[in-house]
mmCIF file of C-alpha atoms and ligand atoms in Angstrom:
data_model
loop_
_atom_site.group_PDB
_atom_site.id
_atom_site.type_symbol
_atom_site.label_atom_id
_atom_site.label_comp_id
_atom_site.label_asym_id
_atom_site.label_seq_id
_atom_site.Cartn_x
_atom_site.Cartn_y
_atom_site.Cartn_z
ATOM 1 C CA MET A 1 161.659 260.187 181.339
ATOM 2 C CA THR A 2 158.679 261.204 179.177
ATOM 3 C CA HIS A 3 159.200 260.052 175.582
ATOM 4 C CA ALA A 4 160.113 263.144 173.610
ATOM 5 C CA PRO A 5 157.991 263.847 170.531
ATOM 6 C CA SER A 6 160.198 264.021 167.528
ATOM 7 C CA PHE A 7 159.888 267.133 165.451
ATOM 8 C CA ARG A 8 160.200 266.400 161.747
ATOM 9 C CA LEU A 9 162.791 268.504 159.997
ATOM 10 C CA LYS A 10 161.867 269.650 156.497
ATOM 11 C CA PRO A 11 164.516 270.601 153.889
ATOM 12 C CA THR A 12 163.957 274.274 154.752
ATOM 13 C CA THR A 13 163.445 274.008 158.527
ATOM 14 C CA HIS A 14 165.392 276.671 160.422
ATOM 15 C CA VAL A 15 166.230 276.025 164.110
ATOM 16 C CA LEU A 16 167.326 278.619 166.685
ATOM 17 C CA VAL A 17 168.447 277.090 169.995
ATOM 18 C CA LEU A 18 168.827 278.971 173.296
ATOM 19 C CA THR A 19 170.610 277.083 176.057
ATOM 20 C CA GLY A 20 171.017 277.777 179.757
ATOM 21 C CA ALA A 21 172.774 276.244 182.727
ATOM 22 C CA GLY A 22 170.577 273.110 182.623
ATOM 23 C CA ILE A 23 172.296 271.730 179.511
ATOM 24 C CA SER A 24 175.577 271.622 181.450
ATOM 25 C CA ALA A 25 174.115 270.056 184.610
ATOM 26 C CA GLU A 26 174.800 266.492 183.350
ATOM 27 C CA SER A 27 178.411 267.555 182.770
ATOM 28 C CA GLY A 28 178.710 268.303 186.476
ATOM 29 C CA ILE A 29 178.384 272.094 186.380
ATOM 30 C CA ALA A 30 175.989 273.506 188.977
ATOM 31 C CA THR A 31 173.037 275.477 187.649
ATOM 32 C CA PHE A 32 172.338 278.945 188.983
ATOM 33 C CA ARG A 33 169.391 277.772 190.941
ATOM 34 C CA GLY A 34 172.030 275.512 192.465
ATOM 35 C CA VAL A 35 175.037 277.821 192.828
ATOM 36 C CA ALA A 36 173.272 280.507 193.160
ATOM 37 C CA GLY A 37 171.320 282.379 194.559
ATOM 38 C CA MET A 38 173.902 282.751 197.227
ATOM 39 C CA TRP A 39 177.636 283.196 196.998
ATOM 40 C CA GLU A 40 179.348 283.742 200.357
ATOM 41 C CA ASN A 41 175.946 284.844 201.694
ATOM 42 C CA GLU A 42 175.529 287.325 198.872
ATOM 43 C CA PRO A 43 172.917 287.170 196.112
ATOM 44 C CA LEU A 44 174.576 286.267 192.821
ATOM 45 C CA GLN A 45 173.779 289.691 191.458
ATOM 46 C CA ALA A 46 176.052 291.181 194.115
ATOM 47 C CA VAL A 47 179.154 289.390 192.839
ATOM 48 C CA ALA A 48 178.135 289.172 189.163
ATOM 49 C CA SER A 49 177.745 292.928 188.728
ATOM 50 C CA PRO A 50 179.913 295.990 188.059
ATOM 51 C CA GLN A 51 178.977 297.321 191.491
ATOM 52 C CA GLY A 52 180.176 294.097 193.112
ATOM 53 C CA PHE A 53 183.451 294.316 191.203
ATOM 54 C CA ALA A 54 183.940 297.969 192.123
ATOM 55 C CA SER A 55 183.354 297.355 195.808
ATOM 56 C CA ASP A 56 185.287 294.094 196.210
ATOM 57 C CA PRO A 57 187.143 292.954 193.064
ATOM 58 C CA LEU A 58 188.985 290.182 194.908
ATOM 59 C CA ARG A 59 185.707 288.629 196.078
ATOM 60 C CA VAL A 60 184.499 288.651 192.477
ATOM 61 C CA TRP A 61 187.745 287.087 191.264
ATOM 62 C CA ARG A 62 187.436 284.417 193.970
ATOM 63 C CA PHE A 63 183.894 283.660 192.731
ATOM 64 C CA TYR A 64 185.010 283.304 189.102
ATOM 65 C CA SER A 65 188.190 281.452 190.065
ATOM 66 C CA GLU A 66 186.038 278.926 191.903
ATOM 67 C CA ARG A 67 183.950 278.454 188.755
ATOM 68 C CA ARG A 68 187.027 278.214 186.519
ATOM 69 C CA THR A 69 188.403 275.474 188.792
ATOM 70 C CA SER A 70 185.162 273.493 188.842
ATOM 71 C CA ALA A 71 184.335 273.900 185.120
ATOM 72 C CA ALA A 72 187.814 273.234 183.659
ATOM 73 C CA PRO A 73 187.736 269.395 183.959
ATOM 74 C CA CYS A 74 184.120 269.082 182.749
ATOM 75 C CA HIS A 75 183.230 267.577 179.384
ATOM 76 C CA PRO A 76 180.324 268.158 177.027
ATOM 77 C CA ASN A 77 177.443 265.693 177.412
ATOM 78 C CA ALA A 78 175.033 264.050 174.957
ATOM 79 C CA GLY A 79 172.919 267.202 174.947
ATOM 80 C CA HIS A 80 175.785 269.393 173.703
ATOM 81 C CA LEU A 81 176.766 266.757 171.145
ATOM 82 C CA ALA A 82 173.190 266.437 169.844
ATOM 83 C CA LEU A 83 173.266 270.165 169.021
ATOM 84 C CA VAL A 84 176.568 269.734 167.149
ATOM 85 C CA ALA A 85 174.950 266.967 165.073
ATOM 86 C CA LEU A 86 171.906 269.160 164.389
ATOM 87 C CA GLU A 87 174.185 272.011 163.253
ATOM 88 C CA ALA A 88 175.990 269.631 160.877
ATOM 89 C CA LYS A 89 172.630 268.622 159.406
ATOM 90 C CA LEU A 90 171.197 272.152 159.055
ATOM 91 C CA GLY A 91 174.264 274.277 158.351
ATOM 92 C CA GLU A 92 173.265 277.934 158.012
ATOM 93 C CA ARG A 93 169.680 277.032 158.880
ATOM 94 C CA PHE A 94 170.941 276.583 162.472
ATOM 95 C CA LEU A 95 172.033 279.023 165.165
ATOM 96 C CA LEU A 96 172.867 278.331 168.803
ATOM 97 C CA VAL A 97 172.862 281.135 171.380
ATOM 98 C CA THR A 98 173.943 280.195 174.877
ATOM 99 C CA GLN A 99 173.598 281.968 178.204
ATOM 100 C CA ASN A 100 176.314 279.695 179.570
ATOM 101 C CA VAL A 101 179.852 280.890 180.114
ATOM 102 C CA ASP A 102 181.324 277.386 180.718
ATOM 103 C CA GLY A 103 182.640 276.900 177.172
ATOM 104 C CA LEU A 104 181.156 273.386 176.832
ATOM 105 C CA HIS A 105 179.394 274.103 173.511
ATOM 106 C CA TYR A 106 182.763 275.217 172.128
ATOM 107 C CA LYS A 107 184.454 272.087 173.531
ATOM 108 C CA ALA A 108 181.691 269.949 171.945
ATOM 109 C CA GLY A 109 182.449 271.435 168.493
ATOM 110 C CA SER A 110 179.593 273.907 168.016
ATOM 111 C CA GLU A 111 180.601 276.592 165.498
ATOM 112 C CA ARG A 112 177.442 278.561 164.692
ATOM 113 C CA MET A 113 177.296 279.531 168.350
ATOM 114 C CA ILE A 114 177.108 282.830 170.244
ATOM 115 C CA GLU A 115 178.083 283.164 173.920
ATOM 116 C CA LEU A 116 175.591 285.875 174.946
ATOM 117 C CA HIS A 117 176.958 286.278 178.456
ATOM 118 C CA GLY A 118 180.667 285.927 177.768
ATOM 119 C CA ASN A 119 183.129 283.184 178.607
ATOM 120 C CA LEU A 120 184.531 282.011 181.940
ATOM 121 C CA PHE A 121 188.022 281.324 180.517
ATOM 122 C CA THR A 122 188.460 284.782 178.995
ATOM 123 C CA SER A 123 189.610 287.951 180.766
ATOM 124 C CA ARG A 124 189.807 291.566 179.667
ATOM 125 C CA CYS A 125 191.024 294.845 181.053
ATOM 126 C CA SER A 126 188.486 296.703 183.204
ATOM 127 C CA SER A 127 189.752 299.949 181.733
ATOM 128 C CA CYS A 128 191.573 300.045 178.388
ATOM 129 C CA ASP A 129 190.276 298.585 175.161
ATOM 130 C CA ARG A 130 192.860 295.817 174.892
ATOM 131 C CA ALA A 131 191.148 292.810 173.275
ATOM 132 C CA PRO A 132 189.741 290.081 175.573
ATOM 133 C CA PHE A 133 192.164 287.159 175.851
ATOM 134 C CA GLU A 134 192.088 283.518 176.907
ATOM 135 C CA ASP A 135 192.873 283.223 180.614
ATOM 136 C CA THR A 136 192.612 279.974 182.579
ATOM 137 C CA ASN A 137 194.388 281.360 185.658
ATOM 138 C CA VAL A 138 192.758 281.579 189.068
ATOM 139 C CA TYR A 139 193.160 284.666 191.252
ATOM 140 C CA ARG A 140 192.406 284.177 194.925
ATOM 141 C CA ASP A 141 194.992 286.169 196.818
ATOM 142 C CA GLU A 142 195.915 289.059 194.595
ATOM 143 C CA LEU A 143 194.255 290.970 191.790
ATOM 144 C CA PRO A 144 195.510 290.576 188.207
ATOM 145 C CA HIS A 145 196.601 293.715 186.390
ATOM 146 C CA CYS A 146 196.531 294.628 182.702
ATOM 147 C CA GLY A 147 199.976 294.331 181.064
ATOM 148 C CA GLU A 148 199.314 297.492 179.080
ATOM 149 C CA CYS A 149 197.700 299.989 181.425
ATOM 150 C CA ASN A 150 198.166 298.260 184.781
ATOM 151 C CA ARG A 151 194.504 298.600 185.763
ATOM 152 C CA PHE A 152 192.586 295.546 187.083
ATOM 153 C CA LEU A 153 191.697 292.696 184.779
ATOM 154 C CA ARG A 154 188.086 291.462 184.921
ATOM 155 C CA PRO A 155 186.306 288.336 183.704
ATOM 156 C CA HIS A 156 184.980 288.712 180.129
ATOM 157 C CA ILE A 157 181.453 288.111 181.391
ATOM 158 C CA VAL A 158 178.251 290.129 180.930
ATOM 159 C CA TRP A 159 177.239 291.006 184.486
ATOM 160 C CA PHE A 160 173.786 291.938 185.714
ATOM 161 C CA GLY A 161 173.109 295.510 184.685
ATOM 162 C CA GLU A 162 175.541 295.321 181.745
ATOM 163 C CA ALA A 163 174.360 295.397 178.162
ATOM 164 C CA LEU A 164 174.785 292.378 175.929
ATOM 165 C CA ASP A 165 176.890 292.804 172.786
ATOM 166 C CA PRO A 166 174.554 294.471 170.258
ATOM 167 C CA SER A 167 176.071 292.383 167.426
ATOM 168 C CA HIS A 168 174.938 289.227 169.265
ATOM 169 C CA LEU A 169 171.388 290.505 169.609
ATOM 170 C CA ASN A 170 171.401 291.534 165.941
ATOM 171 C CA ALA A 171 172.537 288.035 164.952
ATOM 172 C CA VAL A 172 169.509 286.612 166.777
ATOM 173 C CA THR A 173 167.016 288.988 165.179
ATOM 174 C CA ASP A 174 168.617 288.621 161.730
ATOM 175 C CA PHE A 175 168.341 284.824 161.976
ATOM 176 C CA MET A 176 164.711 285.069 163.088
ATOM 177 C CA GLU A 177 163.968 287.398 160.188
ATOM 178 C CA ARG A 178 165.375 284.849 157.716
ATOM 179 C CA ALA A 179 163.745 281.918 159.487
ATOM 180 C CA SER A 180 160.347 283.606 159.492
ATOM 181 C CA GLN A 181 160.089 282.927 155.749
ATOM 182 C CA HIS A 182 160.363 279.175 156.342
ATOM 183 C CA ASP A 183 159.432 276.382 158.747
ATOM 184 C CA PHE A 184 160.982 277.741 161.971
ATOM 185 C CA ILE A 185 161.566 276.052 165.340
ATOM 186 C CA PHE A 186 162.741 277.988 168.427
ATOM 187 C CA LEU A 187 164.114 275.531 170.982
ATOM 188 C CA ALA A 188 165.061 276.534 174.553
ATOM 189 C CA VAL A 189 167.011 273.993 176.609
ATOM 190 C CA GLY A 190 167.843 273.981 180.322
ATOM 191 C CA THR A 191 166.911 277.530 181.160
ATOM 192 C CA SER A 192 164.616 278.901 183.848
ATOM 193 C CA GLY A 193 163.727 281.829 181.593
ATOM 194 C CA SER A 194 164.443 284.244 184.419
ATOM 195 C CA VAL A 195 167.184 286.413 182.914
ATOM 196 C CA TRP A 196 166.586 289.095 180.332
ATOM 197 C CA PRO A 197 166.905 289.868 177.466
ATOM 198 C CA ALA A 198 167.463 286.142 176.661
ATOM 199 C CA ALA A 199 164.175 285.297 178.399
ATOM 200 C CA GLY A 200 162.428 287.452 175.796
ATOM 201 C CA PHE A 201 163.709 285.467 172.797
ATOM 202 C CA VAL A 202 160.780 283.025 172.914
ATOM 203 C CA GLY A 203 158.384 285.957 172.405
ATOM 204 C CA LEU A 204 160.418 287.221 169.440
ATOM 205 C CA GLY A 205 160.445 283.704 168.027
ATOM 206 C CA ARG A 206 156.681 283.442 168.316
ATOM 207 C CA GLN A 207 156.286 286.790 166.547
ATOM 208 C CA ALA A 208 158.510 285.429 163.774
ATOM 209 C CA GLY A 209 156.159 282.470 163.373
ATOM 210 C CA ALA A 210 158.300 279.883 165.164
ATOM 211 C CA ARG A 211 157.015 276.753 166.802
ATOM 212 C CA THR A 212 158.414 277.232 170.319
ATOM 213 C CA VAL A 213 159.682 274.246 172.292
ATOM 214 C CA LEU A 214 161.090 274.094 175.821
ATOM 215 C CA VAL A 215 163.164 271.128 176.991
ATOM 216 C CA ASN A 216 163.735 271.478 180.729
ATOM 217 C CA ALA A 217 164.010 269.363 183.864
ATOM 218 C CA ASP A 218 161.100 271.244 185.425
ATOM 219 C CA PRO A 219 158.518 273.796 184.291
ATOM 220 C CA ALA A 220 160.352 277.118 183.819
ATOM 221 C CA GLU A 221 159.012 280.541 184.779
ATOM 222 C CA ASN A 222 158.124 281.334 181.173
ATOM 223 C CA ARG A 223 156.830 277.815 180.423
ATOM 224 C CA GLY A 224 153.482 279.272 179.339
ATOM 225 C CA SER A 225 155.167 281.101 176.447
ATOM 226 C CA PHE A 226 156.060 277.830 174.698
ATOM 227 C CA ASP A 227 153.913 275.736 172.353
ATOM 228 C CA ASP A 228 155.533 272.531 173.604
ATOM 229 C CA PHE A 229 157.171 271.626 176.897
ATOM 230 C CA VAL A 230 159.191 268.419 177.025
ATOM 231 C CA GLN A 231 160.122 267.640 180.601
ATOM 232 C CA GLY A 232 163.302 265.760 181.311
ATOM 233 C CA LYS A 233 167.051 265.818 180.959
ATOM 234 C CA ALA A 234 168.610 267.522 177.974
ATOM 235 C CA GLY A 235 171.163 264.733 177.540
ATOM 236 C CA GLU A 236 168.366 262.175 177.170
ATOM 237 C CA ILE A 237 165.861 264.206 175.155
ATOM 238 C CA LEU A 238 167.931 266.162 172.615
ATOM 239 C CA PRO A 239 169.422 263.135 170.790
ATOM 240 C CA THR A 240 165.915 261.922 169.863
ATOM 241 C CA LEU A 241 164.069 265.238 169.498
ATOM 242 C CA PHE A 242 164.410 265.770 165.753
ATOM 243 C CA GLY A 243 163.575 263.319 163.025
ATOM 244 C CA GLY A 244 163.615 263.645 159.254
ATOM 245 C CA PRO A 245 166.185 264.763 156.676
HETATM 246 C C1 LIG B 1 170.767 294.083 180.632
HETATM 247 C C2 LIG B 1 176.893 285.900 183.597
HETATM 248 C C3 LIG B 1 170.347 296.394 180.488
HETATM 249 C C4 LIG B 1 177.192 285.900 185.037
HETATM 250 C C5 LIG B 1 174.551 286.199 183.550
HETATM 251 C C6 LIG B 1 164.296 293.326 181.192
HETATM 252 C C7 LIG B 1 165.078 293.622 180.072
HETATM 253 C C8 LIG B 1 166.457 293.734 180.189
HETATM 254 C C9 LIG B 1 167.094 293.544 181.432
HETATM 255 C C10 LIG B 1 166.312 293.247 182.536
HETATM 256 C C11 LIG B 1 164.929 293.130 182.418
HETATM 257 N N1 LIG B 1 164.446 292.836 183.645
HETATM 258 C C12 LIG B 1 165.470 292.739 184.516
HETATM 259 C C13 LIG B 1 166.608 292.997 183.881
HETATM 260 C C14 LIG B 1 167.920 293.014 184.518
HETATM 261 C C15 LIG B 1 168.643 291.684 184.405
HETATM 262 C C16 LIG B 1 167.750 290.520 184.682
HETATM 263 O O1 LIG B 1 167.262 289.860 183.760
HETATM 264 N N2 LIG B 1 167.544 290.246 185.963
HETATM 265 C C17 LIG B 1 166.758 289.097 186.367
HETATM 266 C C18 LIG B 1 167.399 288.450 187.583
HETATM 267 C C19 LIG B 1 165.344 289.600 186.648
HETATM 268 N N3 LIG B 1 169.256 291.541 183.100
HETATM 269 C C20 LIG B 1 170.468 292.084 182.938
HETATM 270 O O2 LIG B 1 171.046 292.710 183.798
HETATM 271 C C21 LIG B 1 171.120 291.896 181.578
HETATM 272 N N4 LIG B 1 171.577 293.196 181.173
HETATM 273 O O3 LIG B 1 169.787 293.811 180.028
HETATM 274 O O4 LIG B 1 171.219 295.357 180.862
HETATM 275 C C22 LIG B 1 171.181 297.421 179.852
HETATM 276 C C23 LIG B 1 170.881 297.839 178.547
HETATM 277 C C24 LIG B 1 171.627 298.825 177.975
HETATM 278 C C25 LIG B 1 172.698 299.403 178.665
HETATM 279 C C26 LIG B 1 173.019 298.956 179.951
HETATM 280 C C27 LIG B 1 172.253 297.955 180.559
HETATM 281 C C28 LIG B 1 172.354 291.021 181.672
HETATM 282 C C29 LIG B 1 171.964 289.606 181.979
HETATM 283 C C30 LIG B 1 173.219 288.730 181.988
HETATM 284 C C31 LIG B 1 173.616 288.447 183.416
HETATM 285 N N5 LIG B 1 174.714 287.497 183.425
HETATM 286 N N6 LIG B 1 175.595 285.364 183.461
HETATM 287 C C32 LIG B 1 177.739 284.570 185.417
HETATM 288 O O5 LIG B 1 177.404 283.578 184.741
HETATM 289 O O6 LIG B 1 178.475 284.553 186.383
HETATM 290 S S1 LIG B 1 173.015 285.510 183.754
HETATM 291 C C33 LIG B 1 173.275 284.030 184.544
HETATM 292 O O7 LIG B 1 172.075 283.664 185.153
HETATM 293 C C34 LIG B 1 173.547 282.929 183.578
HETATM 294 O O8 LIG B 1 174.357 283.302 182.518
HETATM 295 C C35 LIG B 1 172.196 282.512 183.130
HETATM 296 O O9 LIG B 1 171.805 283.237 182.019
HETATM 297 C C36 LIG B 1 171.334 282.957 184.256
HETATM 298 C C37 LIG B 1 170.784 281.748 184.931
HETATM 299 O O10 LIG B 1 169.771 281.308 184.092
HETATM 300 P P1 LIG B 1 169.728 279.825 183.504
HETATM 301 O O11 LIG B 1 170.842 279.604 182.548
HETATM 302 O O12 LIG B 1 168.354 279.680 183.004
HETATM 303 O O13 LIG B 1 170.022 278.869 184.723
HETATM 304 P P2 LIG B 1 169.031 278.479 185.901
HETATM 305 O O14 LIG B 1 169.827 277.789 186.941
HETATM 306 O O15 LIG B 1 168.215 279.672 186.267
HETATM 307 O O16 LIG B 1 168.018 277.428 185.223
HETATM 308 C C38 LIG B 1 168.512 276.168 184.822
HETATM 309 C C39 LIG B 1 167.313 275.372 184.381
HETATM 310 O O17 LIG B 1 167.785 274.119 183.903
HETATM 311 C C40 LIG B 1 166.350 275.066 185.508
HETATM 312 O O18 LIG B 1 165.057 275.471 185.115
HETATM 313 C C41 LIG B 1 166.410 273.549 185.678
HETATM 314 O O19 LIG B 1 165.142 272.983 185.896
HETATM 315 C C42 LIG B 1 166.941 273.103 184.356
HETATM 316 N N7 LIG B 1 167.747 271.880 184.386
HETATM 317 C C43 LIG B 1 168.559 271.437 185.381
HETATM 318 N N8 LIG B 1 169.152 270.283 184.988
HETATM 319 C C44 LIG B 1 168.714 270.020 183.729
HETATM 320 C C45 LIG B 1 167.812 271.031 183.337
HETATM 321 N N9 LIG B 1 167.198 271.047 182.146
HETATM 322 C C46 LIG B 1 167.472 270.022 181.296
HETATM 323 N N10 LIG B 1 168.330 269.021 181.590
HETATM 324 C C47 LIG B 1 168.953 268.983 182.793
HETATM 325 N N11 LIG B 1 169.796 267.959 183.078
HETATM 326 ZN ZN1 LIG B 2 194.419 297.868 180.281
#
């Protein structure tokens, strides 16, 4: 493991963290480059998309049920916990946005955290505007129906081709706006930088004057967009990455 440089925190340092599947790898959750590309001989986009759900909702529910079953017993690792400690130190000078739907940041105790792509253990109605609700059930043989309008339930997940919640994107840009007036670090952890619009956050951070840092097991697609690249495991690097007050 390369020895991570430690970035000195100043009393006004603002830190925005973007995490991807790599931060959960040490907790036993497969990354997309692992799961993924193929699910039952289909590209991920085929099952993680509205089109996939429209054409075969049970296949989609089997895919997400499989992930609910494998993610449920998993625990946060030292990488997740290091971000909780950083949040405690920085307070409102910290924001975590995750692409992960596994809920491990929540389990670790992160509070200033946004799940950009939804949550695996939450379902919603595919039709009416009933609020999303916690759902740990698995559906493999028959489709779940909404108790109010009887249409199909769907995972509360942002699929490929679906827009992210505008309030989440506004929270990111608002934080960057505030941070741009101070010492600002944009840290990406465990992400291949292949999915948009999250992959574009490093560019926004740079425009806002951030020092951009990538912590990843291997060079990501958008590695060249970062000022610093620290190669290695998130669980080993994050606990020692920041020094100072
Ligand atoms: C949208 C939920 C528009 C599903 C996911 C430009 C702009 C906007 C959109 C696009 C665009 N270009 C293309 C698009 C379309 C698309 C897209 O980006 N496609 C890609 C494939 C090119 N984007 C969208 O569709 C987005 N929607 O913008 O809609 C719109 C606007 C208005 C109105 C209507 C529509 C929606 C994107 C969200 C898709 N949903 N997740 C599910 O989870 O089931 S994305 C899904 O894949 C994950 O959530 C995750 O985000 C992504 C996988 O990426 P990573 O997390 O980075 O994981 P990966 O495995 O790739 O990498 C892990 C890394 O960790 C590796 O590099 C590895 O080396 C490293 N690692 C491993 N172990 C460790 C480690 N690192 C550290 N420590 C370790 N131990
Ligand atoms: Zn309904």
